[in-house]
Amino acid sequence: MTAVLFLCFFLLCFSFTPSLQHVSESEPLVRFKTSVNITKGDLNSWRTGTDPCNGKWFGIYCQKGQTVSGIHVTRLGLSGIIDVENLKDLPNLRTIRLDNNLLSGPLPPFFKLHGLKSLLLSNNSFSGEIADDFFKDTPQLKRVFFDNNRFTGRIPTSVMQLAGLEELHLQGNEFSGEIPSLTDSNKILKSLDLSNNNLEGEIPKSIGERKNLQMNFQGNEKLCGQPLNIKCDHKPSSTGSGKDPNEVTGKAIFMVIFFLLVFLIVVAIITRWKKKRQPEFRMLGKDHLSDHESVEVRVPDSIKKPIESSKKRSTTDGSSKKGSTHHGKGGAGNPGGGGMGDIIMVNSEKGSFGLPDLMKAAAEVLGNGSLGSAYKAVMANGLSVVVKRIRDMNKLARDAFDVELQRFGKLRHPNVLTPLAYHYRREEKLVVSEYMPKSSLLYVLHGDRGIYHSELTWPTRLKIIQGVARGMQFLHEEFASYELPHGNLKSSNVLLSETYEPLISDYAFLPLLQSNNASQALFAFKSPEFAQKQQVSPKSDVYCLGIILLEVLTGKFPSQYLNNGKGGTDIVEWVQSSFAQHKEEELIDPEIASNTNSLQQMVELLRIGATCIASNPDERENMKETVRRIEGITI
Ligand SMILES: *[C@@H]1O[C@H](CO)[C@@H](O)[C@H](O)[C@H]1NC(C)=O
Ligand SMILES: *[C@@H]1O[C@H](CO)[C@@H](O)[C@H](O)[C@H]1NC(C)=O
């Protein structure tokens, strides 16, 4: 634990200190550039001797501004040979996007890049067969997009053995033969597109019968089985059709053990986390910035053994991932005092559920925040929810807590996330809300940037900022009498729908929290007025809105979110000095700055943001006026 914290601290401290590594990473990139032909556009911004993480290199993404983590070179008419050996000199490279180019020939040996998480080669002309064990040395791959190329031969079995595979797109190729089965240890595959190939035979049950998996098999005439509703004429060969009775009882025993295990794990999760209190930057540094990790529940050995000996693997045994401690003695016995109670629904628009439904759901850790930890749970009826376990919400007695949560449950605004249910116990509260597919603004902006950042065009960013502003105005009207109508507005509390519509969460918590906890946990208490005079007001929410606005426009991670202020970019200082020197345009994220027709609007929005973060609250406009100005910006 200490080691992990120390490491994060170290990384954040040195994020913005130039180091030799930066510059040395320019060399393999420049070699890459010269080894290929570019017919549309250019990579002139890639220059030896400059820092690839200085924000000026087109298509280069860096982890915490420090080391190259993504190459994103699309639609440049790229052709030639990709020299993978050369890319090995980028030790932290996680994402390669070369889609929509003119690359051809056999698949380059990307397996040499062992840390790769995303490989996107869609819409090129790669051809030939892919070795069956191609993916054996890239165990962290999550996204494999090889669609619309000319690959032939079988789908490599090793790709289906990737435990962390989330999205596999192979459509529009000439793959043939049977589909390999998916490994049991993969619990997170959510999108599989194999359409328009020449695949045949039965779709493996490990794939066809899986819940919560988006699948497409169209355009493969000889495929059969679920979910196509085409019966297979079973050939007597291969996969066991005549089940022997031993296997059937084995399966029944396995099911019993499996449900027992799920129950134990959920109890373990519910009882354990009052122990832990982690500084906020752990969440930022690890869980959100890198990627989602799947469940990290360590199953006690005494339970694990019988399972292993039943020769099957459970779908919740995520014990292999990096150690999350404190699970060791998770047992059924001690639910932690206070009784289990049930879930109280406050908003039934998505249907009703109870604690048993949540307990049976497959869970995934999303991260630890300043108020507690968050889990994603997918219930049997398909509804995905986020369960937030909030510590130290003990200010109100149960009745008053209920009144407050019922009130939240009645809020209806397209940019405000209405909770669905809660669970009350003395020492911890669970708040359940709908899960949003694009995760949070924090994740989309600073997480696996190679993937989502390109979708954050100027119109999308403006839509997000305006949505957040409208949601805030609504909250300021609803909770007009509150000292802090929101109190904790920051990019991790702005969730995004599939279409990037923002939804604000974790609002109006101040009355629920003990005051010393509130000042630790809520972002509004990081405003200058609290630092100087120990005061907060609705204008503190305006300050928080300003930070988000500037975060979205600059694409930088604000150091203001960190407890020690070390790491990230001091957005307040940077914005104020750029304005003083009339160099506002240098603030704009290079990704959108090329949109020169809209520079004027971007600068206007920067000005609004700069007013919001004025250190004297009297110099800020109130929420209503701020929102009116933000709404006035048009594309
Ligand atoms: C780039 O294009 C030129 C002219 O078409 C060709 O001679 C050269 O071999 C190409 N280089 C690569 C790396 O494909
Ligand atoms: C590939 O090209 C098709 C047709 O132009 C387009 O619809 C699709 O979005 C492209 N795929 C990617 C990943 O860009």
XYZ file of C-alpha atoms and ligand atoms in Angstrom:
663
model
C 0.000 0.000 0.000
C 2.622 2.502 1.056
C 4.635 1.514 -1.955
C 1.714 2.235 -4.261
C 1.053 5.604 -2.689
C 4.668 6.502 -2.870
C 4.798 5.598 -6.505
C 1.780 7.762 -7.353
C 3.244 10.619 -5.412
C 6.482 10.232 -7.252
C 4.824 10.173 -10.651
C 2.680 13.200 -9.930
C 5.555 15.207 -8.482
C 7.652 14.783 -11.507
C 4.943 15.032 -14.132
C 5.988 18.384 -15.391
C 9.676 18.350 -14.810
C 11.317 17.966 -18.186
C 13.495 14.911 -18.254
C 15.767 13.222 -20.680
C 13.211 10.534 -21.291
C 10.896 12.972 -23.045
C 13.375 14.005 -25.591
C 14.753 10.527 -26.100
C 11.231 9.352 -26.908
C 11.222 11.732 -29.838
C 13.746 9.620 -31.709
C 11.762 6.422 -32.233
C 8.784 8.550 -33.239
C 10.735 10.477 -35.806
C 12.144 7.216 -37.151
C 8.578 5.964 -37.393
C 7.599 9.062 -39.331
C 10.408 8.734 -41.842
C 9.766 5.033 -42.379
C 6.291 5.587 -43.782
C 4.787 7.569 -46.628
C 2.130 10.132 -45.871
C -0.109 11.300 -48.674
C -2.663 13.427 -46.840
C -1.527 15.944 -44.245
C 1.806 15.707 -42.485
C 3.598 14.984 -39.246
C 5.809 18.061 -39.376
C 5.096 18.738 -35.730
C 7.163 15.645 -34.853
C 10.677 17.009 -34.529
C 13.788 15.462 -33.010
C 15.089 17.230 -29.958
C 11.657 18.457 -28.872
C 9.514 16.848 -26.221
C 6.763 14.652 -27.717
C 4.706 15.426 -24.610
C 4.822 19.190 -25.038
C 1.289 19.091 -26.397
C 2.340 20.143 -29.880
C 3.024 16.760 -31.458
C 0.029 15.815 -33.568
C -1.570 12.555 -32.521
C 0.762 11.845 -29.616
C -0.789 11.144 -26.244
C 1.141 11.137 -23.031
C 0.545 9.723 -19.638
C 0.432 12.638 -17.186
C 2.318 14.798 -19.642
C 5.313 12.671 -19.066
C 5.774 9.694 -21.304
C 4.297 8.664 -24.632
C 1.312 6.381 -24.120
C -0.544 6.654 -27.400
C 0.073 7.083 -31.117
C -2.978 8.126 -33.009
C -2.234 8.643 -36.658
C -5.401 8.233 -38.663
C -6.642 9.409 -42.064
C -3.228 10.543 -43.263
C -3.004 8.203 -46.239
C -0.221 6.359 -44.434
C 1.501 3.564 -46.339
C 4.688 1.582 -45.995
C 5.987 -0.793 -43.359
C 5.414 -0.242 -39.641
C 8.686 -0.951 -37.854
C 7.481 -2.385 -34.564
C 11.022 -2.953 -33.279
C 11.429 0.798 -33.304
C 8.283 1.333 -31.205
C 9.737 -0.887 -28.488
C 11.748 2.154 -27.460
C 8.507 3.687 -26.147
C 8.167 1.680 -22.946
C 4.810 3.120 -21.906
C 3.047 2.887 -25.245
C -0.465 1.539 -24.625
C -2.559 2.625 -27.583
C -1.858 2.448 -31.302
C -4.427 3.850 -33.698
C -3.594 3.673 -37.363
C -7.104 3.288 -38.710
C -8.305 4.724 -42.028
C -4.956 4.679 -43.786
C -3.503 2.775 -46.744
C -1.430 0.244 -44.829
C -1.104 -3.160 -46.462
C 0.763 -6.449 -46.282
C 0.839 -8.894 -43.391
C 0.033 -7.813 -39.850
C 3.209 -6.265 -38.366
C 4.541 -8.023 -35.228
C 2.735 -5.834 -32.700
C 3.024 -8.701 -30.210
C 6.475 -7.350 -29.400
C 4.807 -4.487 -27.525
C 3.854 -6.385 -24.405
C 2.105 -3.495 -22.650
C -0.325 -2.735 -25.472
C -3.949 -2.161 -24.444
C -5.549 -0.941 -27.664
C -4.674 -1.754 -31.248
C -6.857 -0.107 -33.869
C -6.115 -0.844 -37.520
C -9.608 -0.510 -39.004
C -10.062 0.482 -42.643
C -6.656 -0.418 -44.055
C -5.625 -3.168 -46.472
C -3.730 -5.536 -44.224
C -3.938 -9.091 -45.515
C -2.848 -12.663 -44.906
C -3.305 -15.006 -41.989
C -2.674 -14.084 -38.371
C -0.613 -16.573 -36.345
C -2.742 -18.536 -33.897
C -0.631 -17.431 -30.907
C -0.242 -13.825 -32.042
C -1.872 -12.391 -28.904
C -0.203 -14.622 -26.367
C 2.379 -12.023 -25.296
C 0.099 -9.013 -25.108
C -1.985 -10.024 -22.090
C -3.262 -6.516 -21.418
C -5.006 -5.975 -24.736
C -8.542 -4.685 -24.333
C -9.449 -3.386 -27.753
C -8.621 -5.092 -31.016
C -10.082 -3.372 -34.069
C -9.012 -5.057 -37.294
C -12.269 -4.460 -39.148
C -12.408 -3.734 -42.881
C -9.064 -5.143 -43.894
C -8.327 -8.267 -45.945
C -7.287 -10.741 -43.318
C -7.777 -14.413 -44.173
C -7.483 -17.731 -42.354
C -8.828 -18.547 -38.919
C -9.490 -16.151 -36.086
C -6.480 -16.718 -33.805
C -7.457 -18.640 -30.673
C -5.103 -16.474 -28.622
C -7.306 -13.408 -29.088
C -10.169 -15.217 -27.371
C -7.817 -16.145 -24.535
C -7.290 -12.510 -23.546
C -8.847 -12.158 -20.113
C -9.124 -8.392 -20.405
C -10.589 -8.250 -23.913
C -13.435 -5.718 -24.001
C -13.985 -5.027 -27.672
C -13.132 -7.199 -30.659
C -14.015 -5.953 -34.124
C -13.045 -8.203 -37.014
C -15.925 -7.460 -39.369
C -15.401 -6.989 -43.075
C -12.476 -9.385 -43.518
C -12.176 -12.857 -45.000
C -11.783 -14.869 -41.832
C -12.941 -18.460 -42.234
C -13.357 -21.626 -40.180
C -14.949 -21.888 -36.748
C -15.012 -19.216 -34.089
C -12.692 -20.131 -31.199
C -14.328 -20.172 -27.768
C -13.848 -17.360 -25.339
C -11.809 -18.062 -22.230
C -13.817 -18.394 -19.003
C -11.541 -15.920 -17.310
C -12.795 -13.136 -19.562
C -15.669 -11.389 -17.815
C -15.660 -8.074 -19.572
C -16.041 -8.581 -23.292
C -18.798 -6.149 -24.203
C -18.646 -5.780 -27.960
C -17.922 -8.427 -30.570
C -18.376 -7.840 -34.272
C -17.523 -10.709 -36.625
C -19.957 -9.778 -39.366
C -19.180 -10.109 -43.070
C -16.563 -12.829 -42.986
C -16.691 -16.475 -44.131
C -17.032 -18.031 -40.700
C -18.815 -21.338 -40.251
C -19.943 -23.878 -37.682
C -21.561 -23.371 -34.301
C -21.059 -20.144 -32.407
C -19.382 -21.264 -29.151
C -21.701 -21.199 -26.139
C -19.086 -19.197 -24.252
C -19.929 -16.382 -26.638
C -23.466 -16.946 -27.902
C -25.018 -17.372 -24.478
C -23.253 -14.533 -22.794
C -25.274 -11.692 -21.290
C -24.457 -8.040 -21.803
C -22.444 -8.684 -24.917
C -23.220 -6.788 -28.094
C -22.690 -9.246 -30.916
C -22.901 -9.138 -34.659
C -22.504 -12.244 -36.830
C -24.372 -11.132 -39.944
C -23.030 -11.991 -43.351
C -21.504 -15.350 -42.423
C -23.753 -17.801 -44.249
C -22.487 -20.968 -42.644
C -22.684 -19.946 -38.990
C -25.299 -21.506 -36.708
C -26.359 -21.642 -33.071
C -27.338 -18.938 -30.595
C -27.954 -16.036 -30.887
C -28.690 -16.550 -34.596
C -31.603 -18.919 -33.975
C -30.218 -21.294 -36.602
C -30.052 -24.926 -35.486
C -26.768 -26.678 -36.111
C -26.751 -30.133 -37.762
C -24.470 -31.671 -35.193
C -21.671 -33.530 -36.764
C -20.708 -36.432 -34.535
C -17.207 -34.976 -34.252
C -15.763 -32.362 -31.920
C -17.365 -30.667 -28.944
C -19.229 -33.062 -26.652
C -22.842 -33.393 -27.650
C -23.639 -36.497 -25.620
C -23.061 -35.267 -22.087
C -22.087 -37.865 -19.588
C -23.941 -37.878 -16.273
C -20.774 -37.091 -14.296
C -20.374 -33.874 -16.109
C -23.951 -32.895 -15.374
C -23.627 -33.413 -11.599
C -20.279 -31.671 -11.738
C -22.013 -28.723 -13.276
C -24.724 -28.658 -10.632
C -22.154 -28.704 -7.839
C -20.264 -25.977 -9.568
C -23.379 -23.793 -9.775
C -24.059 -24.177 -6.057
C -20.493 -23.280 -5.179
C -20.577 -20.407 -7.585
C -23.632 -18.764 -6.047
C -22.232 -19.282 -2.584
C -19.050 -17.634 -3.696
C -20.823 -14.635 -5.215
C -22.724 -14.158 -1.986
C -19.555 -14.319 0.101
C -17.794 -11.860 -2.135
C -20.590 -9.325 -1.968
C -20.720 -9.619 1.819
C -16.962 -9.207 1.898
C -17.168 -6.070 -0.217
C -19.927 -4.596 1.874
C -18.153 -5.216 5.148
C -14.646 -4.311 4.247
C -14.362 -0.765 3.108
C -15.028 1.095 6.272
C -11.444 0.121 7.035
C -9.979 1.967 4.154
C -9.532 5.605 3.548
C -7.444 6.549 0.662
C -6.244 9.885 -0.539
C -7.975 11.136 -3.609
C -4.998 11.047 -5.868
C -4.936 7.305 -5.719
C -8.160 7.278 -7.669
C -6.905 9.797 -10.133
C -3.535 8.225 -10.510
C -4.602 4.672 -10.903
C -8.139 3.563 -11.328
C -9.398 6.309 -13.532
C -6.392 7.516 -15.370
C -5.118 4.213 -16.532
C -8.259 2.295 -17.273
C -10.991 0.427 -15.534
C -9.785 -2.596 -13.742
C -12.091 -5.485 -13.289
C -13.069 -6.872 -9.924
C -10.242 -7.335 -7.538
C -11.765 -9.636 -5.050
C -9.438 -12.077 -3.457
C -11.224 -15.294 -2.760
C -10.119 -17.063 0.397
C -8.061 -20.114 -0.388
C -10.339 -22.391 1.556
C -13.133 -21.561 -0.847
C -11.030 -21.537 -3.943
C -9.696 -25.055 -3.637
C -12.912 -27.008 -4.009
C -13.685 -24.891 -7.038
C -10.443 -25.563 -8.718
C -10.816 -29.221 -8.085
C -14.192 -29.140 -9.773
C -12.178 -28.274 -12.862
C -14.166 -25.208 -13.717
C -13.457 -21.580 -13.234
C -15.900 -19.284 -11.602
C -16.997 -16.132 -13.346
C -16.246 -13.979 -10.344
C -12.833 -15.232 -9.437
C -10.837 -12.160 -10.337
C -8.086 -13.067 -7.944
C -5.305 -12.683 -10.429
C -5.315 -8.916 -10.691
C -3.098 -6.628 -8.679
C -3.600 -7.129 -5.002
C -6.327 -5.294 -3.309
C -5.732 -6.280 0.255
C -8.060 -6.635 3.200
C -10.149 -9.297 1.569
C -8.375 -12.102 3.238
C -10.873 -12.870 5.915
C -14.028 -12.037 4.015
C -16.562 -14.404 5.452
C -20.264 -14.653 5.780
C -20.314 -14.132 9.535
C -20.035 -10.506 10.387
C -22.084 -8.038 8.354
C -20.535 -5.194 10.311
C -23.279 -4.328 12.753
C -26.366 -2.289 12.059
C -28.245 -5.067 10.281
C -28.444 -5.527 6.544
C -31.721 -3.755 5.891
C -32.811 -3.395 2.294
C -32.588 -1.047 -0.598
C -34.971 1.901 -0.552
C -36.051 2.927 -4.034
C -36.283 6.681 -4.560
C -36.792 6.613 -8.329
C -38.346 3.651 -10.090
C -38.054 4.866 -13.674
C -35.616 2.086 -14.448
C -37.565 -0.541 -12.531
C -37.304 -1.690 -8.935
C -34.766 -3.957 -7.362
C -33.729 -5.142 -3.950
C -30.550 -5.964 -2.141
C -30.678 -9.591 -3.322
C -30.627 -8.420 -6.960
C -27.564 -6.324 -6.258
C -25.918 -9.171 -4.450
C -26.382 -11.489 -7.350
C -24.989 -8.945 -9.807
C -21.531 -9.185 -11.323
C -19.508 -6.403 -9.758
C -16.531 -4.405 -10.940
C -14.485 -1.873 -8.992
C -14.588 1.555 -10.606
C -12.397 3.502 -8.225
C -11.922 5.170 -4.889
C -12.937 8.774 -4.497
C -12.780 11.277 -1.705
C -16.113 10.111 -0.307
C -15.752 6.372 -0.723
C -15.508 3.777 -3.396
C -17.637 3.010 -6.430
C -18.623 -0.282 -7.994
C -20.368 -1.154 -11.178
C -22.929 -3.906 -10.932
C -24.801 -5.555 -13.771
C -28.049 -7.046 -12.554
C -29.758 -10.094 -13.946
C -32.364 -7.951 -15.742
C -29.543 -6.237 -17.652
C -29.644 -2.920 -15.784
C -26.137 -1.642 -15.056
C -25.802 0.490 -11.970
C -23.087 2.260 -10.043
C -23.079 1.596 -6.332
C -21.306 4.310 -4.372
C -20.365 3.421 -0.852
C -20.139 6.627 1.054
C -18.332 6.914 4.371
C -18.937 9.378 7.132
C -22.403 10.463 6.072
C -23.595 10.433 9.610
C -24.826 13.926 10.176
C -28.483 13.111 9.616
C -30.528 10.485 11.360
C -32.212 7.935 9.229
C -35.494 9.815 8.779
C -33.857 13.038 7.726
C -31.509 11.125 5.433
C -34.511 9.505 3.817
C -36.179 12.878 3.241
C -33.049 14.183 1.555
C -32.576 11.146 -0.697
C -36.269 11.051 -1.627
C -35.865 14.644 -2.692
C -32.885 13.760 -4.900
C -34.961 10.938 -6.370
C -37.557 13.393 -7.636
C -35.154 15.615 -9.548
C -35.678 15.523 -13.297
C -33.248 17.331 -15.544
C -31.429 15.988 -18.615
C -28.083 16.990 -17.126
C -28.606 15.852 -13.565
C -28.171 12.231 -12.529
C -31.100 11.182 -10.363
C -30.237 8.407 -7.912
C -32.307 5.228 -8.096
C -32.026 3.869 -4.583
C -30.097 3.922 -1.364
C -29.205 1.632 1.481
C -28.772 3.008 4.973
C -26.644 1.634 7.735
C -25.076 3.489 10.586
C -21.511 3.323 9.364
C -22.015 3.369 5.637
C -24.515 4.338 3.008
C -24.891 2.986 -0.467
C -26.257 5.247 -3.185
C -27.255 3.472 -6.376
C -27.517 5.246 -9.732
C -27.653 4.260 -13.340
C -24.319 3.421 -14.972
C -23.258 5.756 -17.763
C -21.528 4.138 -20.743
C -18.791 6.705 -21.319
C -17.805 6.812 -17.659
C -16.798 10.254 -16.429
C -15.468 13.399 -18.028
C -12.284 12.829 -16.046
C -11.812 9.454 -17.682
C -12.609 10.620 -21.182
C -10.312 13.646 -20.952
C -7.333 12.207 -19.151
C -7.799 8.458 -19.147
C -7.165 6.271 -22.112
C -6.917 9.339 -24.288
C -5.924 7.705 -27.503
C -9.388 6.212 -27.654
C -11.811 8.902 -26.644
C -9.919 12.102 -27.047
C -10.482 12.256 -30.793
C -14.212 12.139 -30.211
C -13.903 15.242 -28.072
C -14.285 17.659 -30.944
C -15.006 21.296 -30.325
C -18.799 20.855 -30.762
C -18.739 17.931 -28.313
C -16.770 19.905 -25.759
C -19.112 22.855 -26.062
C -22.082 20.518 -25.623
C -20.524 19.086 -22.457
C -19.760 22.504 -20.983
C -23.233 23.841 -21.791
C -24.903 20.726 -20.399
C -22.946 20.991 -17.155
C -23.866 24.673 -16.948
C -27.585 23.944 -17.413
C -27.469 21.182 -14.829
C -25.772 23.516 -12.363
C -28.333 26.216 -12.909
C -31.075 23.694 -12.210
C -29.381 22.585 -8.986
C -28.912 26.180 -7.918
C -32.644 26.732 -8.303
C -33.620 23.453 -6.607
C -31.257 23.894 -3.685
C -31.292 27.681 -3.600
C -31.267 27.777 0.178
C -28.221 25.539 0.499
C -24.834 26.914 1.368
C -23.460 24.790 -1.499
C -26.127 23.618 -3.949
C -23.619 21.218 -5.484
C -20.420 21.430 -3.476
C -18.450 18.736 -5.263
C -18.440 19.622 -8.956
C -15.359 18.224 -10.687
C -14.769 16.178 -13.798
C -15.060 12.822 -12.024
C -18.612 13.807 -11.008
C -19.659 14.626 -14.553
C -20.811 11.398 -16.169
C -21.276 11.024 -19.897
C -23.958 9.229 -21.854
C -23.250 7.375 -25.082
C -23.780 10.638 -26.969
C -21.641 12.702 -24.578
C -24.603 14.289 -22.857
C -23.222 15.215 -19.409
C -24.991 14.221 -16.192
C -23.935 15.793 -12.917
C -23.759 13.558 -9.853
C -22.878 13.733 -6.144
C -24.627 17.037 -5.559
C -26.039 18.621 -2.408
C -24.122 16.330 -0.074
C -23.003 19.042 2.323
C -25.965 18.707 4.738
C -25.338 14.962 4.942
C -21.686 15.140 5.955
C -19.996 15.940 9.240
C -18.387 19.328 8.774
C -14.761 18.268 9.143
C -15.303 15.482 6.612
C -17.019 17.845 4.233
C -14.076 20.188 4.073
C -11.801 17.259 3.341
C -13.983 15.562 0.810
C -15.803 18.226 -1.203
C -14.064 20.074 -3.989
C -15.800 23.408 -3.270
C -13.649 23.574 -0.143
C -10.592 23.845 -2.376
C -11.787 27.278 -3.507
C -9.622 30.303 -2.650
C -12.223 31.707 -0.240
C -12.074 28.629 1.909
C -8.281 28.649 1.911
C -8.222 32.332 2.850
C -11.278 32.879 5.019
C -12.724 29.445 5.749
C -15.892 30.430 3.917
C -17.856 28.816 1.128
C -20.954 30.015 -0.731
C -22.851 29.270 -3.945
C -20.059 31.244 -5.642
C -17.721 28.392 -4.714
C -19.735 26.241 -7.130
C -19.063 28.895 -9.775
C -15.345 28.464 -9.112
C -15.679 24.686 -9.589
C -17.609 25.211 -12.829
C -14.781 27.472 -14.019
C -12.197 24.758 -13.337
C -14.209 22.231 -15.388
C -14.678 24.669 -18.225
C -10.943 25.371 -18.389
C -10.122 21.692 -17.981
C -12.271 20.847 -21.008
C -10.832 23.633 -23.155
C -7.183 23.041 -22.284
C -7.435 19.249 -22.065
C -5.112 19.455 -19.044
C -5.545 17.797 -15.671
C -5.958 20.546 -13.037
C -3.577 20.321 -10.087
C -6.435 21.840 -8.078
C -8.003 18.369 -7.877
C -5.033 16.987 -6.008
C -4.681 17.278 -2.281
C -1.071 18.304 -2.321
C -1.313 20.438 -5.452
C 1.701 18.653 -6.878
C 1.257 17.255 -10.352
C -1.215 18.137 -13.062
C -1.321 21.678 -14.416
C -1.991 24.655 -12.184
C -4.815 25.799 -14.434
C -5.655 28.867 -12.376
C -2.140 30.196 -12.519
C -1.656 29.325 -16.180
C -4.916 30.924 -17.280
C -4.274 34.080 -15.308
C -0.762 34.508 -16.667
C -1.779 33.771 -20.275
C -4.530 36.338 -20.042
C -2.145 38.873 -18.537
C 0.166 38.370 -21.514
C -2.674 38.339 -24.064
C -1.742 34.811 -25.114
C -5.103 33.217 -24.482
C -4.924 31.048 -27.576
C -1.981 29.052 -26.252
C -4.345 27.676 -23.608
C -6.518 25.832 -26.091
C -6.018 22.097 -26.460
C -4.123 21.581 -29.745
C -6.672 18.895 -30.623
C -9.367 21.522 -31.111
C -7.239 24.576 -31.828
C -6.965 23.523 -35.467
C -10.637 24.399 -35.700
C -9.687 27.948 -36.579
C -13.185 29.093 -37.472
C -14.206 28.735 -33.861
C -11.165 30.248 -32.123
C -13.104 33.360 -31.243
C -15.792 31.363 -29.450
C -13.184 29.295 -27.640
C -11.435 32.411 -26.397
C -14.753 33.866 -25.285
C -15.413 30.701 -23.305
C -11.934 30.932 -21.788
C -12.800 34.441 -20.663
C -15.923 33.202 -18.927
C -13.836 30.510 -17.238
C -11.257 33.067 -16.152
C -13.989 35.139 -14.492
C -15.284 32.065 -12.663
C -11.929 31.360 -11.049
C -11.276 34.896 -9.787
C -9.863 34.485 -6.300
C -12.262 37.029 -4.811
C -15.775 35.556 -5.016
C -17.229 39.055 -5.418
C -15.457 39.332 -8.745
C -17.173 36.185 -10.018
C -20.594 36.365 -11.559
C -23.314 34.293 -9.959
C -24.367 30.949 -11.408
C -27.301 32.359 -13.350
C -25.280 35.025 -15.108
C -22.404 32.614 -15.771
C -24.744 30.095 -17.344
C -26.400 32.784 -19.436
C -22.996 33.739 -20.870
C -22.040 30.106 -21.518
C -25.362 29.511 -23.268
C -24.625 32.493 -25.489
C -21.730 30.745 -27.216
C -22.710 29.162 -30.505
C -20.663 27.081 -32.867
C 7.119 6.276 -50.679
O 6.706 6.636 -51.979
C 7.771 6.706 -52.915
C 7.197 7.205 -54.230
O 5.915 6.734 -54.463
C 8.391 5.321 -53.066
O 9.453 5.362 -53.960
C 8.908 4.891 -51.698
O 9.422 3.587 -51.784
C 7.792 4.928 -50.675
N 8.338 4.668 -49.386
C 7.782 3.825 -48.556
C 8.425 3.714 -47.224
O 6.781 3.189 -48.841
C -14.297 2.616 -41.768
O -14.869 3.108 -42.968
C -16.296 3.066 -42.987
C -16.766 3.469 -44.366
O -16.110 4.633 -44.786
C -16.836 3.974 -41.895
O -18.231 3.919 -41.851
C -16.278 3.499 -40.556
O -16.690 4.389 -39.535
C -14.760 3.449 -40.598
N -14.291 2.852 -39.369
C -13.538 3.528 -38.510
C -13.124 2.800 -37.297
O -13.193 4.684 -38.677
